[in-house]
Amino acid sequence: MARFIKKSSKTKGLPPGTLVHIGDKKTEKTEIKVIDYTSSNLKEFVCKKADECFTLKKKNSVSWINVDGVDDVELIGKIGENFGIHSLVLEDIVNTDQRPKIEDHEKYVFLVLKMLHYDEINHETKVEQVSFILTRSCVISFQEMKGDVFDAVRERIRSNKGRIRKMGADYLMYALIDAIVDNYFLILEKIGERIEDMEEILVDDPSPKTLQKIYNLKREMVFIRKSVWPLREVISGLVREESHLFRKTTNVFLRDVYDHTIQVIDTVETFRDMVSGMLDIYMSSVSNKMNEVMKVLTIFAAIFIPLTFIAGVYGMNFENMPELAWQWGYPMVWLIIIIVSISMLAYFRHKKWL
Amino acid sequence: MARFIKKSSKTKGLPPGTLVHIGDKKTEKTEIKVIDYTSSNLKEFVCKKADECFTLKKKNSVSWINVDGVDDVELIGKIGENFGIHSLVLEDIVNTDQRPKIEDHEKYVFLVLKMLHYDEINHETKVEQVSFILTRSCVISFQEMKGDVFDAVRERIRSNKGRIRKMGADYLMYALIDAIVDNYFLILEKIGERIEDMEEILVDDPSPKTLQKIYNLKREMVFIRKSVWPLREVISGLVREESHLFRKTTNVFLRDVYDHTIQVIDTVETFRDMVSGMLDIYMSSVSNKMNEVMKVLTIFAAIFIPLTFIAGVYGMNFENMPELAWQWGYPMVWLIIIIVSISMLAYFRHKKWL
Amino acid sequence: MARFIKKSSKTKGLPPGTLVHIGDKKTEKTEIKVIDYTSSNLKEFVCKKADECFTLKKKNSVSWINVDGVDDVELIGKIGENFGIHSLVLEDIVNTDQRPKIEDHEKYVFLVLKMLHYDEINHETKVEQVSFILTRSCVISFQEMKGDVFDAVRERIRSNKGRIRKMGADYLMYALIDAIVDNYFLILEKIGERIEDMEEILVDDPSPKTLQKIYNLKREMVFIRKSVWPLREVISGLVREESHLFRKTTNVFLRDVYDHTIQVIDTVETFRDMVSGMLDIYMSSVSNKMNEVMKVLTIFAAIFIPLTFIAGVYGMNFENMPELAWQWGYPMVWLIIIIVSISMLAYFRHKKWL
Amino acid sequence: MARFIKKSSKTKGLPPGTLVHIGDKKTEKTEIKVIDYTSSNLKEFVCKKADECFTLKKKNSVSWINVDGVDDVELIGKIGENFGIHSLVLEDIVNTDQRPKIEDHEKYVFLVLKMLHYDEINHETKVEQVSFILTRSCVISFQEMKGDVFDAVRERIRSNKGRIRKMGADYLMYALIDAIVDNYFLILEKIGERIEDMEEILVDDPSPKTLQKIYNLKREMVFIRKSVWPLREVISGLVREESHLFRKTTNVFLRDVYDHTIQVIDTVETFRDMVSGMLDIYMSSVSNKMNEVMKVLTIFAAIFIPLTFIAGVYGMNFENMPELAWQWGYPMVWLIIIIVSISMLAYFRHKKWL
Amino acid sequence: MARFIKKSSKTKGLPPGTLVHIGDKKTEKTEIKVIDYTSSNLKEFVCKKADECFTLKKKNSVSWINVDGVDDVELIGKIGENFGIHSLVLEDIVNTDQRPKIEDHEKYVFLVLKMLHYDEINHETKVEQVSFILTRSCVISFQEMKGDVFDAVRERIRSNKGRIRKMGADYLMYALIDAIVDNYFLILEKIGERIEDMEEILVDDPSPKTLQKIYNLKREMVFIRKSVWPLREVISGLVREESHLFRKTTNVFLRDVYDHTIQVIDTVETFRDMVSGMLDIYMSSVSNKMNEVMKVLTIFAAIFIPLTFIAGVYGMNFENMPELAWQWGYPMVWLIIIIVSISMLAYFRHKKWL
């Protein structure tokens, strides 16, 4: 089973704003990738050194600086310093145990979201923290590791599809949030399928393995919920607050993302309802099976125990047992045995146990 | 079991506002039916081409344009363009996985509702999304498939019964919402009957099949609730907001629909309460049955096991067993057997197990 | 078991405001009884025709027009027309599946309440809808059937006891609401007694019948709750709203009824808590009983199974079994049997199973 | 088990404000005790007649009139009349089934609280209603019976300890409320001890008696909660409302009582959590015990049943059974028996059932 | 099991503001340690007498007066008097059964928090109350016993690390709160590990010991929750209220602590969810195990009971049993036995019980 609890004890006792990475070391090397575009131009490159991207700050083009890996605290510190980001914000970026949240620091907006990955092999959902810094013309995204759900956004930028190249950094920000929320639907679809598969075996063929699976599902729902629930507040904050960094035209799109978020939360709650009902059904199912086993035992025991007694009686060695000498004694015993068996069976049928 | 989870993964990565149908393909061919009326005139026709209905926009008569089937995204796009509907709204129309909601876009009101169908054969409730666009003089309704709950409204328009022909598009809108909400009562009646039928077999004759049925009921309640619960907000939004598209005279009717919605939600909650209590009762019932089986086994075993032992004792082949040679040995054993049996029975009766 | 689900499907598709009676036909014939009084005069009569009571509208005396039976929709329609009541209100009067609610229509106040009856024979609570129309000088009450909880009010009017004859129609309205709420205490007392009776047999002597009773109680609480819960809102609405039809002097009495309502809801919740805990106790009790049965079986089986084996061994027919020929062989076997039995009993006593 | 449901049916149908005592008759004779004090003087006496205390109303000293017993409705009525108390308030005083509440009637404040008594013999908590009337210079307290939690307050007045003699009637009021709330801590301590005692026997030695005790605890928590929960609102009402009868200096003390009330409610909720978890633990414990019993049965049966079969085989009387004539036949059978037994035991050990 | 209920009965009946220590006596001797610093100077000393620290009040340096032990009520009283602290506040300091809370007394802020300790030996969490008085230049902290989570703060002050020496008493206050909240993460990590360990043995190897452990976890979560939950309100109070004792620059840090508190509460709720699900899983697991045991018993009994019957039949001593004389009688019986066994096994395999 995946371990969900992160070691946050490392920061204990350090002054606030000290950068200490919390979470599993997930990347080999931190990599900074930049996409810089206007409606007519597009530049895409990998920064070998952090300094290379600092010039983007002043350009009028829209820049998306994507940092894969947050365990190189020195690098994060340098970026933070250069873009004028508060040290407590940087601390939140490297501490990957944050709740989704939004903070408006006037000159920039800080956003923490959770990106979900579905591990097809172990049938498990994994959580990755993505932090965003939105300034007038830049979006800086910090991911725990390589691999994300933003490829479609990149493609749209490259191919100049849709309105993305014509809009500002706030629209890019929206597009990235939208990609994350859209991905939740995918994950929920996967979980929905598992739930429906489970439902079928639940009543027909419950096994201890099923119990384990239900527990895992329940556990996953707890963690997905933890990732998704605060999103509502975050995005509704974005919609209402009207930070000066978000243009009016972007607001209608944010409201669309908000609707999706509500839908995601709704589905999560529905799934939780379904999963939490499953355990009861499982127990009922198991109890039904046990009942059936008990019935068979009862019937066997109840039929043969008296018969064995009868046989035992005529196995006694008394000298004076007249039945033993009767000519029809033996057939008579068989007759008794048959009568007893049939009447027992009739009784059980009458009781509807058969 | 019907699958409730819809594939919403198809839109992944597309720019917002791209029309992609989400949901099962339910109709053969999209069909547009128009009813256009004033208090004195009535025209009813099927549009072969989408263009035929675009002229209605400017007429003073009330037009109800009903589109059966939302998988022909091109057609939906054309209608949307012509009536000036935002692309995100169109996206919501073809994505049949929406929550019920209302959006006021000044020039038109966009409404998503869920229509329930009861499948008499499989005893299952099915959900269909219906979207409405209300403009000054038009109601455009989009259904996933043919067959709906609006026949009574159509009949009232045709026969000029009640006030419907004298009122505007907003009243038509109300009449359609009312038809959907009224239909919920019908569905709940069906479910109520199933619940009451279940209640009777629950205590008397619980079987694994009952478990399956309870689970299905529970599951259906989850999905009906998901369809009905947001309705409260939607209709209360309509009542309070007083969009300029709704006249004052219609408001009193909307408030009536609101009351009905509350009643529906109330009933849904009551049913949920009842269904969720059922599983406990089921388990108690099953456990009672098992108890009874156990008692019979106990009584049989407890009576015959000692008797068999007695018979076994006198079946031993020791040379020196004086009882075997006694004249009254055999009857004596029978006496012991009878005494043991009777005292066991008395004990069990005393314990109230018999 | 009483059926609680009402057929509301009859109105399906009819224009709003069409009067269709929903509910069981409970009365033979609709009857209109009038009590008309001032502080000095009192007239009481039965209206043969609806028209007889229409003149009361304009009199200065306080008139209480009580209609028993709401299935004669024509009659209700006539009364409604004469008193200027909105058709949607009339629809709510004849549809006996309403939630308790209050509507202020300026010229009159419309109130729906639920009256509970306790059926002593089947130990069941029954629900009856009572609707009230309060105008300046009239209270019109609509009941589903004859028999109500208002006799004490009638008596107070007749005997001129208390202040009722000196006050207006609003006080009469209050007195009727108070009678209904007071009656809830009576009903809850009955249910409280049943709960306390149940509690006693629950631990001592649980049987499948008890399960049925618990379920019935649970179910009744669901329906009583449904009747009582919205009352809070209704009466608090009356207290706050200060409709011009209610004088200031009546307000203090309404606040008293409000307190009672809170008390009723409180008790209902307490009862729900107690009843919902009962099922768990029941299951524990049953499981305890089963345990006891199991123990007896175990002890019997565990003692006699080895003994029977010993007897079986010496029942074998081997030619060469030296024990069989020993003089003290047989007594020795009995000795072994006794030792085994005693040590088994000691073991079970040690395990505290005995 | 104590009966908690009170007969409130007696007032049914009476005009509002009619004084009818509801509750058990708890006192022999109603007794009025007065403590009248200023910072320098102290008078303490028992009123033989109600009239004796009416003169206190106009004095400047602080008077505490304590009435033990509320079933002498005539007396209560007389006091009410003399102090100008509304008849509905008097009705609430004699009806001992009230919820804790506060009512500000300008000239006086009316307060209903619940006093808890712990019955050490039956280990049960009992509830007594105490009503207070606070005027400018008087506190009138009405108790259901003799014996209360106010002795410490009396002592402080008599010995002139603390500030009580220097303050007004509002401080006396506070001191009495404080005594009641402080007493809750005592009661909760008792219950806490019972809970912790229970916890220990729960896992080690669950018996049907434990079940009964858990149920009683649960039930008591329901009733204590019902007494305590509304207190929050009541006292927060006192703190915020700033009735002109409460001086500013008393407010800080009231806020202290408020904190205590929150603490009490907190503890009650914690206890409820613990008690409600107990039943599950109980059932698990019982189920564990049953499991152990089952295992013993299984092991015995599974070992001896095959052995008995073997013995049975060689007890058969076939003429042609070569094994019977073998010289080592009998020892061989014992060998088989031993091998079977040991391999069974090994199997069970392997399965961890032993 | 640790006892959580504290004896708060000692204060019963005393005038408010009387100092009585409530809680276990945890320290040998009360000890007052002072750290007094400016950005350039640092003094650290132990006060032998309380008076030594009273002069600090007027100095401009920041003073942290830490009192270990609150059972010396006389000393606490003296400190309180000297710093002008209200007697009710002092009462709360020595009564260690408080809820976390904040009170703004203009001249000082009073704060009660709960510090958690993890006892590695008994795997138990222990709760200690810490009270703070914040004045313009002093922080006075009261702990129940020696040993705390503030060592890192002390180290930062001594080594002049971070900004702590440059800031005022309000920042020190923040640093102490932060240390307590950070420590919660540590505790939760420990509990998280126990939960994950439990999860693994839960499905594989449930034992009565596991039950005890689950119960202990549940119980601990109840008490941790009680300590942590009110913190939200307390710190949000600090953030919003903007007491004049807190500078603007400190507010951003408080908001950071607030975020951490939310995270802690979130984790506590997640853990509660997980723990409360565990009991169900435990019961299912146990029930699964029992099922397996039952199956083995059933199979053994069902196979051997008929075989024993067959053997019994041919052990009968009838004179006239032709089978006994048949030459192939004995092998035939063995054949029957083998056929019966195999067909039983086949039946059970078919039923999937094997």
PDB file of N, CA and C in Angstrom, chain A residues 3-4 7-9 12-13 16 97 99 101 215 219 222 279 282-283 290 292-294 300 304 314-317 324 327 330 333, chain E residues 152 171 174 186 189 193 196 199 259 262-263 266 270 280-281 284 288 291 294 298 305 316-321 323 344 351 353:
ATOM      1  N   ARG A   3       2.301   4.784   0.891  1.00  0.00           N
ATOM      2  CA  ARG A   3       2.303   5.562   2.133  1.00  0.00           C
ATOM      3  C   ARG A   3       1.918   7.005   1.791  1.00  0.00           C
ATOM      4  N   PHE A   4       0.965   7.541   2.513  1.00  0.00           N
ATOM      5  CA  PHE A   4       0.471   8.884   2.206  1.00  0.00           C
ATOM      6  C   PHE A   4       1.039   9.958   3.137  1.00  0.00           C
ATOM      7  N   LYS A   7       6.888  13.238   5.645  1.00  0.00           N
ATOM      8  CA  LYS A   7       7.740  13.655   6.752  1.00  0.00           C
ATOM      9  C   LYS A   7       7.820  15.173   6.780  1.00  0.00           C
ATOM     10  N   SER A   8       7.040  15.793   7.579  1.00  0.00           N
ATOM     11  CA  SER A   8       7.124  17.245   7.659  1.00  0.00           C
ATOM     12  C   SER A   8       7.931  17.657   8.884  1.00  0.00           C
ATOM     13  N   SER A   9       8.521  16.668   9.517  1.00  0.00           N
ATOM     14  CA  SER A   9       9.235  16.972  10.753  1.00  0.00           C
ATOM     15  C   SER A   9      10.548  17.678  10.508  1.00  0.00           C
ATOM     16  N   LYS A  12      11.163  21.331  11.618  1.00  0.00           N
ATOM     17  CA  LYS A  12      10.943  21.610  13.033  1.00  0.00           C
ATOM     18  C   LYS A  12      12.036  22.486  13.611  1.00  0.00           C
ATOM     19  N   GLY A  13      11.658  23.601  14.166  1.00  0.00           N
ATOM     20  CA  GLY A  13      12.611  24.418  14.888  1.00  0.00           C
ATOM     21  C   GLY A  13      13.379  25.405  14.034  1.00  0.00           C
ATOM     22  N   PRO A  16      11.028  30.606  10.402  1.00  0.00           N
ATOM     23  CA  PRO A  16      10.072  30.597   9.294  1.00  0.00           C
ATOM     24  C   PRO A  16      10.727  31.151   8.035  1.00  0.00           C
ATOM     25  N   ASP A  97       3.518  19.263   1.133  1.00  0.00           N
ATOM     26  CA  ASP A  97       2.405  18.748   1.927  1.00  0.00           C
ATOM     27  C   ASP A  97       1.330  19.811   2.136  1.00  0.00           C
ATOM     28  N   ARG A  99      -2.042  22.254   1.516  1.00  0.00           N
ATOM     29  CA  ARG A  99      -3.415  22.168   0.999  1.00  0.00           C
ATOM     30  C   ARG A  99      -3.490  23.073  -0.225  1.00  0.00           C
ATOM     31  N   LYS A 101      -4.393  26.121  -2.192  1.00  0.00           N
ATOM     32  CA  LYS A 101      -4.767  27.440  -1.665  1.00  0.00           C
ATOM     33  C   LYS A 101      -4.386  28.530  -2.642  1.00  0.00           C
ATOM     34  N   TYR A 215     -11.161  -1.276   0.952  1.00  0.00           N
ATOM     35  CA  TYR A 215     -10.424  -0.405   1.859  1.00  0.00           C
ATOM     36  C   TYR A 215      -9.517   0.550   1.092  1.00  0.00           C
ATOM     37  N   ARG A 219      -9.733   4.616   1.061  1.00  0.00           N
ATOM     38  CA  ARG A 219      -8.544   5.377   1.409  1.00  0.00           C
ATOM     39  C   ARG A 219      -8.183   6.367   0.302  1.00  0.00           C
ATOM     40  N   VAL A 222     -10.487   9.246   0.341  1.00  0.00           N
ATOM     41  CA  VAL A 222     -10.144  10.196   1.400  1.00  0.00           C
ATOM     42  C   VAL A 222      -9.082  11.165   0.908  1.00  0.00           C
ATOM     43  N   LEU A 279     -18.997  -1.482   1.940  1.00  0.00           N
ATOM     44  CA  LEU A 279     -18.523  -2.321   3.033  1.00  0.00           C
ATOM     45  C   LEU A 279     -19.696  -3.048   3.698  1.00  0.00           C
ATOM     46  N   TYR A 282     -20.687  -5.717   1.459  1.00  0.00           N
ATOM     47  CA  TYR A 282     -19.700  -6.775   1.546  1.00  0.00           C
ATOM     48  C   TYR A 282     -19.981  -7.666   2.756  1.00  0.00           C
ATOM     49  N   MET A 283     -20.183  -6.999   3.902  1.00  0.00           N
ATOM     50  CA  MET A 283     -20.413  -7.768   5.116  1.00  0.00           C
ATOM     51  C   MET A 283     -21.697  -8.595   5.010  1.00  0.00           C
ATOM     52  N   MET A 290     -21.856 -17.300   4.585  1.00  0.00           N
ATOM     53  CA  MET A 290     -21.650 -18.063   5.792  1.00  0.00           C
ATOM     54  C   MET A 290     -22.921 -18.795   6.167  1.00  0.00           C
ATOM     55  N   GLU A 292     -25.169 -19.844   4.200  1.00  0.00           N
ATOM     56  CA  GLU A 292     -25.358 -20.964   3.287  1.00  0.00           C
ATOM     57  C   GLU A 292     -24.511 -22.153   3.749  1.00  0.00           C
ATOM     58  N   VAL A 293     -23.258 -21.862   4.127  1.00  0.00           N
ATOM     59  CA  VAL A 293     -22.368 -22.901   4.622  1.00  0.00           C
ATOM     60  C   VAL A 293     -22.964 -23.556   5.875  1.00  0.00           C
ATOM     61  N   MET A 294     -23.448 -22.684   6.762  1.00  0.00           N
ATOM     62  CA  MET A 294     -24.051 -23.179   7.996  1.00  0.00           C
ATOM     63  C   MET A 294     -25.214 -24.111   7.711  1.00  0.00           C
ATOM     64  N   PHE A 300     -26.558 -31.681   6.931  1.00  0.00           N
ATOM     65  CA  PHE A 300     -25.788 -32.921   7.010  1.00  0.00           C
ATOM     66  C   PHE A 300     -25.801 -33.486   8.427  1.00  0.00           C
ATOM     67  N   PHE A 304     -27.576 -37.013   9.538  1.00  0.00           N
ATOM     68  CA  PHE A 304     -26.758 -38.193   9.821  1.00  0.00           C
ATOM     69  C   PHE A 304     -26.572 -38.492  11.303  1.00  0.00           C
ATOM     70  N   TYR A 314     -27.827 -50.665  17.313  1.00  0.00           N
ATOM     71  CA  TYR A 314     -27.802 -52.083  16.936  1.00  0.00           C
ATOM     72  C   TYR A 314     -26.390 -52.623  16.814  1.00  0.00           C
ATOM     73  N   GLY A 315     -25.424 -51.786  17.145  1.00  0.00           N
ATOM     74  CA  GLY A 315     -24.048 -52.250  17.246  1.00  0.00           C
ATOM     75  C   GLY A 315     -23.710 -52.668  18.676  1.00  0.00           C
ATOM     76  N   MET A 316     -24.661 -52.449  19.585  1.00  0.00           N
ATOM     77  CA  MET A 316     -24.410 -52.804  20.977  1.00  0.00           C
ATOM     78  C   MET A 316     -24.371 -54.323  21.123  1.00  0.00           C
ATOM     79  N   ASN A 317     -23.585 -54.749  22.103  1.00  0.00           N
ATOM     80  CA  ASN A 317     -23.338 -56.184  22.224  1.00  0.00           C
ATOM     81  C   ASN A 317     -24.172 -56.879  23.295  1.00  0.00           C
ATOM     82  N   LEU A 324     -32.146 -58.121  17.066  1.00  0.00           N
ATOM     83  CA  LEU A 324     -31.015 -58.627  16.291  1.00  0.00           C
ATOM     84  C   LEU A 324     -31.319 -59.986  15.669  1.00  0.00           C
ATOM     85  N   GLN A 327     -35.879 -61.856  11.719  1.00  0.00           N
ATOM     86  CA  GLN A 327     -35.473 -62.059  10.337  1.00  0.00           C
ATOM     87  C   GLN A 327     -35.429 -60.740   9.556  1.00  0.00           C
ATOM     88  N   TYR A 330     -32.825 -56.266  10.052  1.00  0.00           N
ATOM     89  CA  TYR A 330     -31.913 -55.420   9.281  1.00  0.00           C
ATOM     90  C   TYR A 330     -32.646 -54.538   8.282  1.00  0.00           C
ATOM     91  N   VAL A 333     -34.380 -51.720  10.013  1.00  0.00           N
ATOM     92  CA  VAL A 333     -33.501 -50.596  10.348  1.00  0.00           C
ATOM     93  C   VAL A 333     -33.313 -49.683   9.144  1.00  0.00           C
TER      94      VAL A 333
ATOM     95  N   ALA E 152      14.104  24.887  20.165  1.00  0.00           N
ATOM     96  CA  ALA E 152      14.589  25.462  18.911  1.00  0.00           C
ATOM     97  C   ALA E 152      14.464  26.984  18.944  1.00  0.00           C
ATOM     98  N   TYR E 171       6.472  38.937  18.047  1.00  0.00           N
ATOM     99  CA  TYR E 171       7.104  37.936  17.186  1.00  0.00           C
ATOM    100  C   TYR E 171       7.529  36.718  18.008  1.00  0.00           C
ATOM    101  N   TYR E 174       4.558  34.710  18.446  1.00  0.00           N
ATOM    102  CA  TYR E 174       4.318  33.947  17.226  1.00  0.00           C
ATOM    103  C   TYR E 174       5.241  32.734  17.147  1.00  0.00           C
ATOM    104  N   LEU E 186       4.680  16.698  13.957  1.00  0.00           N
ATOM    105  CA  LEU E 186       5.490  15.574  14.434  1.00  0.00           C
ATOM    106  C   LEU E 186       4.619  14.482  15.042  1.00  0.00           C
ATOM    107  N   GLU E 189       2.612  12.735  12.495  1.00  0.00           N
ATOM    108  CA  GLU E 189       3.459  11.809  11.750  1.00  0.00           C
ATOM    109  C   GLU E 189       3.552  10.469  12.476  1.00  0.00           C
ATOM    110  N   GLU E 193       2.091   6.975  11.158  1.00  0.00           N
ATOM    111  CA  GLU E 193       2.849   5.731  11.011  1.00  0.00           C
ATOM    112  C   GLU E 193       2.116   4.569  11.686  1.00  0.00           C
ATOM    113  N   GLU E 196      -0.722   3.501   9.493  1.00  0.00           N
ATOM    114  CA  GLU E 196      -0.309   2.723   8.321  1.00  0.00           C
ATOM    115  C   GLU E 196       0.185   1.335   8.719  1.00  0.00           C
ATOM    116  N   GLU E 199      -2.930  -0.614   9.312  1.00  0.00           N
ATOM    117  CA  GLU E 199      -3.613  -0.977   8.067  1.00  0.00           C
ATOM    118  C   GLU E 199      -3.105  -2.297   7.517  1.00  0.00           C
ATOM    119  N   ASP E 259      -2.449  28.859   8.307  1.00  0.00           N
ATOM    120  CA  ASP E 259      -2.431  27.837   7.249  1.00  0.00           C
ATOM    121  C   ASP E 259      -2.002  26.482   7.803  1.00  0.00           C
ATOM    122  N   ILE E 262      -4.799  24.896   9.806  1.00  0.00           N
ATOM    123  CA  ILE E 262      -5.802  24.289   8.924  1.00  0.00           C
ATOM    124  C   ILE E 262      -5.309  22.929   8.436  1.00  0.00           C
ATOM    125  N   GLN E 263      -4.022  22.894   8.069  1.00  0.00           N
ATOM    126  CA  GLN E 263      -3.429  21.652   7.589  1.00  0.00           C
ATOM    127  C   GLN E 263      -3.483  20.569   8.675  1.00  0.00           C
ATOM    128  N   ASP E 266      -7.024  19.405   9.066  1.00  0.00           N
ATOM    129  CA  ASP E 266      -7.297  18.570   7.900  1.00  0.00           C
ATOM    130  C   ASP E 266      -6.763  17.159   8.088  1.00  0.00           C
ATOM    131  N   THR E 270      -8.674  13.630   8.437  1.00  0.00           N
ATOM    132  CA  THR E 270      -8.357  12.500   7.551  1.00  0.00           C
ATOM    133  C   THR E 270      -8.068  11.258   8.374  1.00  0.00           C
ATOM    134  N   ASP E 280     -14.623  -1.129  10.982  1.00  0.00           N
ATOM    135  CA  ASP E 280     -15.441  -1.905  10.051  1.00  0.00           C
ATOM    136  C   ASP E 280     -14.590  -2.947   9.342  1.00  0.00           C
ATOM    137  N   ILE E 281     -13.415  -2.519   8.911  1.00  0.00           N
ATOM    138  CA  ILE E 281     -12.526  -3.444   8.211  1.00  0.00           C
ATOM    139  C   ILE E 281     -12.130  -4.573   9.163  1.00  0.00           C
ATOM    140  N   SER E 284     -14.928  -6.978   9.470  1.00  0.00           N
ATOM    141  CA  SER E 284     -15.042  -7.764   8.244  1.00  0.00           C
ATOM    142  C   SER E 284     -13.948  -8.811   8.191  1.00  0.00           C
ATOM    143  N   ASN E 288     -14.338 -12.707   8.139  1.00  0.00           N
ATOM    144  CA  ASN E 288     -13.760 -13.528   7.079  1.00  0.00           C
ATOM    145  C   ASN E 288     -13.028 -14.735   7.637  1.00  0.00           C
ATOM    146  N   ASN E 291     -15.337 -17.269   8.933  1.00  0.00           N
ATOM    147  CA  ASN E 291     -15.907 -17.952   7.796  1.00  0.00           C
ATOM    148  C   ASN E 291     -15.039 -19.109   7.342  1.00  0.00           C
ATOM    149  N   MET E 294     -15.217 -21.880   9.766  1.00  0.00           N
ATOM    150  CA  MET E 294     -16.493 -22.562   9.593  1.00  0.00           C
ATOM    151  C   MET E 294     -16.454 -23.504   8.406  1.00  0.00           C
ATOM    152  N   THR E 298     -17.169 -27.421   8.367  1.00  0.00           N
ATOM    153  CA  THR E 298     -18.260 -27.933   7.548  1.00  0.00           C
ATOM    154  C   THR E 298     -17.781 -29.065   6.660  1.00  0.00           C
ATOM    155  N   ILE E 305     -19.147 -37.376   8.559  1.00  0.00           N
ATOM    156  CA  ILE E 305     -20.384 -37.803   9.219  1.00  0.00           C
ATOM    157  C   ILE E 305     -21.087 -38.907   8.428  1.00  0.00           C
ATOM    158  N   MET E 316     -23.401 -53.069  12.969  1.00  0.00           N
ATOM    159  CA  MET E 316     -24.581 -53.599  13.651  1.00  0.00           C
ATOM    160  C   MET E 316     -24.489 -55.109  13.752  1.00  0.00           C
ATOM    161  N   ASN E 317     -25.107 -55.624  14.797  1.00  0.00           N
ATOM    162  CA  ASN E 317     -24.937 -57.041  15.078  1.00  0.00           C
ATOM    163  C   ASN E 317     -26.101 -57.920  14.628  1.00  0.00           C
ATOM    164  N   PHE E 318     -26.869 -57.452  13.649  1.00  0.00           N
ATOM    165  CA  PHE E 318     -27.991 -58.294  13.198  1.00  0.00           C
ATOM    166  C   PHE E 318     -27.465 -59.645  12.714  1.00  0.00           C
ATOM    167  N   GLU E 319     -28.233 -60.647  13.055  1.00  0.00           N
ATOM    168  CA  GLU E 319     -27.816 -61.986  12.620  1.00  0.00           C
ATOM    169  C   GLU E 319     -27.940 -62.136  11.120  1.00  0.00           C
ATOM    170  N   ASN E 320     -28.873 -61.407  10.619  1.00  0.00           N
ATOM    171  CA  ASN E 320     -29.235 -61.611   9.229  1.00  0.00           C
ATOM    172  C   ASN E 320     -28.833 -60.414   8.365  1.00  0.00           C
ATOM    173  N   MET E 321     -27.526 -60.192   8.201  1.00  0.00           N
ATOM    174  CA  MET E 321     -27.080 -59.102   7.323  1.00  0.00           C
ATOM    175  C   MET E 321     -26.251 -59.702   6.197  1.00  0.00           C
ATOM    176  N   GLU E 323     -24.843 -58.691   3.540  1.00  0.00           N
ATOM    177  CA  GLU E 323     -23.624 -58.054   3.035  1.00  0.00           C
ATOM    178  C   GLU E 323     -22.400 -58.522   3.812  1.00  0.00           C
ATOM    179  N   MET E 344     -18.436 -35.538  -2.395  1.00  0.00           N
ATOM    180  CA  MET E 344     -18.563 -34.402  -1.472  1.00  0.00           C
ATOM    181  C   MET E 344     -17.558 -33.311  -1.837  1.00  0.00           C
ATOM    182  N   LYS E 351     -19.165 -25.496  -5.216  1.00  0.00           N
ATOM    183  CA  LYS E 351     -19.722 -24.372  -4.441  1.00  0.00           C
ATOM    184  C   LYS E 351     -18.656 -23.314  -4.150  1.00  0.00           C
ATOM    185  N   TRP E 353     -16.285 -23.526  -2.059  1.00  0.00           N
ATOM    186  CA  TRP E 353     -15.940 -23.435  -0.641  1.00  0.00           C
ATOM    187  C   TRP E 353     -14.542 -23.973  -0.400  1.00  0.00           C
TER     188      TRP E 353
END
